[in-house]
Short mmCIF file of C-alpha atoms in Angstrom, two decimals:
data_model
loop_
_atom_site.label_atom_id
_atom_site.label_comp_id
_atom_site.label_asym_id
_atom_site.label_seq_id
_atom_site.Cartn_x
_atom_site.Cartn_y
_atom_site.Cartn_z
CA UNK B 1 -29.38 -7.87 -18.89
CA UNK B 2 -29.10 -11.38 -19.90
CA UNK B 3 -26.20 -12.88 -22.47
CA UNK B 4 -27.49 -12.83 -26.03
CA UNK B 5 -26.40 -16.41 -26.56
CA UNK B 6 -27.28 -18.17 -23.70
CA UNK B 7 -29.53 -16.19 -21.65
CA UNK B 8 -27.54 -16.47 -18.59
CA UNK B 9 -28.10 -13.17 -16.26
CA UNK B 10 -24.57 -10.90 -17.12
CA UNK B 11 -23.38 -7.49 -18.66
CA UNK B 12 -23.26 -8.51 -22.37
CA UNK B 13 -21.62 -11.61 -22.90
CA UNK B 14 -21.27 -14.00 -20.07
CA UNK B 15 -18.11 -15.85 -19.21
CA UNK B 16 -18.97 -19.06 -21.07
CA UNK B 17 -19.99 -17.74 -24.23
CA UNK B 18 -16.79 -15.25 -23.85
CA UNK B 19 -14.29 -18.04 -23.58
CA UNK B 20 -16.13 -19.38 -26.57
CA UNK B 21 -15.84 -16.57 -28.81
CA UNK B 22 -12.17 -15.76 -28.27
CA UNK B 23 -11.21 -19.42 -28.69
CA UNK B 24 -13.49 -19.53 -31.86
CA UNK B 25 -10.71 -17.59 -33.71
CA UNK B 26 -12.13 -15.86 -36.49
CA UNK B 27 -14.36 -12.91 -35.32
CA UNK B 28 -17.86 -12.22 -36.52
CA UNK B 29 -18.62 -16.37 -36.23
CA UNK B 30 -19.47 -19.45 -33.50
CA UNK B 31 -19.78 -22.99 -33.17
CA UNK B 32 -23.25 -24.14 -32.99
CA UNK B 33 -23.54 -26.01 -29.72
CA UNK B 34 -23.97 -29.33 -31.36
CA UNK B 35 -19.98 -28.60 -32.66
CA UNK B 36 -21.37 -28.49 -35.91
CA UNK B 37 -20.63 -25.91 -39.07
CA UNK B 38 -20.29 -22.46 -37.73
CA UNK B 39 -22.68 -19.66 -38.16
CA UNK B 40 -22.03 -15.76 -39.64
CA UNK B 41 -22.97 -13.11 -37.38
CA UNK B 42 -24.18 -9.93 -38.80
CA UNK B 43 -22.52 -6.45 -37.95
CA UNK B 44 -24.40 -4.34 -35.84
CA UNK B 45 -25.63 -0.86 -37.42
CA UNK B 46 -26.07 0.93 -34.58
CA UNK B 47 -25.83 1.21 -30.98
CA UNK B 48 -29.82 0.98 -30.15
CA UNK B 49 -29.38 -2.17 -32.31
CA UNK B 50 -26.93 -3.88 -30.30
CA UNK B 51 -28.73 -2.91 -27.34
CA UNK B 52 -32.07 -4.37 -28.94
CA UNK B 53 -30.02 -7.65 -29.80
CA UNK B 54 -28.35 -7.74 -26.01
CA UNK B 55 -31.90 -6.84 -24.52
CA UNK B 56 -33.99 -9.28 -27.05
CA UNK B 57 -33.87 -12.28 -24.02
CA UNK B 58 -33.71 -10.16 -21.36
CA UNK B 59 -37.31 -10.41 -20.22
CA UNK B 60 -39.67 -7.68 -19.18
CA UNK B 61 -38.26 -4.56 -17.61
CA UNK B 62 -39.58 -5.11 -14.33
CA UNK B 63 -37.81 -8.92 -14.22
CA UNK B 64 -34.46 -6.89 -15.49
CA UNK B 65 -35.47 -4.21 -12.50
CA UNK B 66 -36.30 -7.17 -9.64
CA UNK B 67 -33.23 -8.62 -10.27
CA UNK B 68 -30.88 -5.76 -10.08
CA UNK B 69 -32.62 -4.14 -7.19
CA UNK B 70 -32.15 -8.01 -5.48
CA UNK B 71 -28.84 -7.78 -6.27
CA UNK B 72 -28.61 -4.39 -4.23
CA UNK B 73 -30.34 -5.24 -1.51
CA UNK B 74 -28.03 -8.35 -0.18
CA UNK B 75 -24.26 -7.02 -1.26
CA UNK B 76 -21.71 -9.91 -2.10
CA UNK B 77 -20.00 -11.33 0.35
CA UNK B 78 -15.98 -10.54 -0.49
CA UNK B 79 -13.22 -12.08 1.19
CA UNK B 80 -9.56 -10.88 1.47
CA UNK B 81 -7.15 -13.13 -1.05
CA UNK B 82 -4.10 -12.91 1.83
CA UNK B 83 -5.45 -12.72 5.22
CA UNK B 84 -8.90 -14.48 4.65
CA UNK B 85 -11.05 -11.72 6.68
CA UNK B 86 -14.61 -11.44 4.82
CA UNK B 87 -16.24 -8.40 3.99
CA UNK B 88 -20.02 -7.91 3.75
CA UNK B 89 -20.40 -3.93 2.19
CA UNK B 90 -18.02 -2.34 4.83
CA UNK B 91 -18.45 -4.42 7.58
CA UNK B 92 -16.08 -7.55 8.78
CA UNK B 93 -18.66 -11.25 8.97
CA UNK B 94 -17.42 -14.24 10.22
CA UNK B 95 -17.72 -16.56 7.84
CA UNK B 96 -17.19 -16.32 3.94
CA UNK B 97 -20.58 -17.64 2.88
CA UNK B 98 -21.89 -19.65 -0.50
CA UNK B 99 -19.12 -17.98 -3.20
CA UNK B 100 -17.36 -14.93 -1.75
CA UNK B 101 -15.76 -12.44 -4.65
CA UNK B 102 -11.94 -12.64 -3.94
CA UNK B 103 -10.07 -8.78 -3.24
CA UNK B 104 -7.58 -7.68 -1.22
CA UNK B 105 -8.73 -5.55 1.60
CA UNK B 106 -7.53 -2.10 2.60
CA UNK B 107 -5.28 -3.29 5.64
CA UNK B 108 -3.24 -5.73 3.38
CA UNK B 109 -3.42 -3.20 0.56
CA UNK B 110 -1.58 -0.68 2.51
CA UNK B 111 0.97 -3.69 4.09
CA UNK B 112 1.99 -4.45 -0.08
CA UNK B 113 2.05 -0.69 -0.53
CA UNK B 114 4.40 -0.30 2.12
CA UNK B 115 1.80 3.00 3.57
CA UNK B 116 1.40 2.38 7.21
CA UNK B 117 -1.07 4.16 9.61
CA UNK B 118 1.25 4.60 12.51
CA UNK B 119 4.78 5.52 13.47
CA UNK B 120 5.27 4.84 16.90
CA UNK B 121 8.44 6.47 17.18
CA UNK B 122 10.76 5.60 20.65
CA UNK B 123 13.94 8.21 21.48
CA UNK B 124 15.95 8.39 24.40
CA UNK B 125 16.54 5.06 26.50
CA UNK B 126 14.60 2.54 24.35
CA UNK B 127 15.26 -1.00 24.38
CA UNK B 128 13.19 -1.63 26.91
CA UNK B 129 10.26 0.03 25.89
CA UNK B 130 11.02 -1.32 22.62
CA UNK B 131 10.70 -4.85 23.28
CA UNK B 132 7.64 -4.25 25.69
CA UNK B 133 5.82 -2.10 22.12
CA UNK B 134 7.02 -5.26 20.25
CA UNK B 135 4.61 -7.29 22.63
CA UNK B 136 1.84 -5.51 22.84
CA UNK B 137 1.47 -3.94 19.36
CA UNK B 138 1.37 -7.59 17.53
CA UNK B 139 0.40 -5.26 14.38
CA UNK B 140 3.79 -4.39 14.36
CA UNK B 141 4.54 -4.77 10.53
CA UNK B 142 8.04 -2.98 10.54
CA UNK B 143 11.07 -2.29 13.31
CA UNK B 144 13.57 0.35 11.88
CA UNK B 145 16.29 1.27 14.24
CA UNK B 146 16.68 5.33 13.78
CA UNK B 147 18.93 8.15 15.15
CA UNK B 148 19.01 7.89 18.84
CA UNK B 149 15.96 5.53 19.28
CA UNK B 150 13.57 2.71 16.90
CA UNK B 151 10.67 3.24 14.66
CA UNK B 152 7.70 0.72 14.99
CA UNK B 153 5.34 1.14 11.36
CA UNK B 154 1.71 0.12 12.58
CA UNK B 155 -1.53 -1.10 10.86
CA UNK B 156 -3.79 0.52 13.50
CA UNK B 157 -3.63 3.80 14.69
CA UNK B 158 -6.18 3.30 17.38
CA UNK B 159 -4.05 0.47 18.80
CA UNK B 160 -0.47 2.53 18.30
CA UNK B 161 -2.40 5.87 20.31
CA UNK B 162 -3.44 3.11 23.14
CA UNK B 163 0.60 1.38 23.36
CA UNK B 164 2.29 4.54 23.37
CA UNK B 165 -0.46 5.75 26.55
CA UNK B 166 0.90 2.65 28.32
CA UNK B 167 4.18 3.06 27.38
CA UNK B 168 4.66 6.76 28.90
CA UNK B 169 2.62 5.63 31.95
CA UNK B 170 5.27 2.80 32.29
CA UNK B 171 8.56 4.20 31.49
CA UNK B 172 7.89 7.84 31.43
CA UNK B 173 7.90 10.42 28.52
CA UNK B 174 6.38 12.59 26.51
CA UNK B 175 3.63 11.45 23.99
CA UNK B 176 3.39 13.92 20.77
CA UNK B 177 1.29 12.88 17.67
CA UNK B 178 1.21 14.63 14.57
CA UNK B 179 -1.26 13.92 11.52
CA UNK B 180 1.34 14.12 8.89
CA UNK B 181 0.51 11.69 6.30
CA UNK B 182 3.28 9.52 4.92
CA UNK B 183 2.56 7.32 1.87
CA UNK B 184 5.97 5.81 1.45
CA UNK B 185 8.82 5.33 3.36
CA UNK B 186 12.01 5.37 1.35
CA UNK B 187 15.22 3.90 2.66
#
């Protein structure tokens, strides 16, 4: 769909003509683009008559249908606000491309959120094994000393399952998981 008052490519109004409406002030009229006297608009009837309007410098159909099925063919390039990774569909690119959208990916998501993926979860004699999980899981977000032992709150399960492995192999233990999901943890 293209904007009624420019004919820029955009879902009604584009951002231009937007800014220019709300800082017109009085609704229902617009500055020509010369700055001169402003022109009435009329109210719209109906919805198919709004649609006509919106649709009036739109072009064909099949130029409307080229350019959205374009647009679906090559997704946008998105790229995390706080660590920077970049994001093509699902899948992490290397680098962030002509004008990536700005987000916030899942993995800093959940950080803000305070939801982590992993508990790794040391009892018994633990300091050492402590400060050897501190060094190899550098995902390590959160250290919470608990009854008899320390909690480490992971990013990455994967990495957490892989740590804890070399961590019984290394100073002996036992080596339970449980799927319980925790959203929160309150202090």
């Amino acid at each position: 769909m293209k904007c009624p008052i420019c004919g820029r490519l955009s879902r009604g109004l584009c951002d231009a003509c937007q800014q220019k409406e709300d800082s017109a002030g009085t609704p229902g009229k617009r500055k020509d683009k010369k700055g001169g006297k402003k022109q009435s608009r009329k109210p719209v009837e109906s919805l198919a008559e709004a649609m006509q309007q919106a649709s009036a410098g739109a072009g064909t159909p099949e130029d409307q249908a080229a350019g959205t099925a374009a647009a679906m063919r090559q997704p946008r390039i998105r790229q995390c606000t706080r660590c920077g990774t970049c994001f093509r569909g699902a899948h992490k690119v290397k680098s962030p491309g002509p004008s990536p959208v700005r987000f916030v990916c899942p993995t800093c998501s959940r950080q803000t959120g305070q939801y982590f993926e992993a508990i790794l979860q040391l009892r018994g004699d633990w300091e050492d094994a402590a400060n050897e999980a501190r060094t190899q899981v550098h995902v390590a977000k959160q250290v919470m000393p608990r009854g008899g032992g320390v909690d480490l709150y992971t990013d990455d399960t994967s990495k957490t399952r892989a740590v804890a492995k070399r961590l019984a192999k290394k100073f002996g233990g036992n080596v339970v998981e449980t799927a319980k999901l925790h959203t929160q943890d309150h202090l």
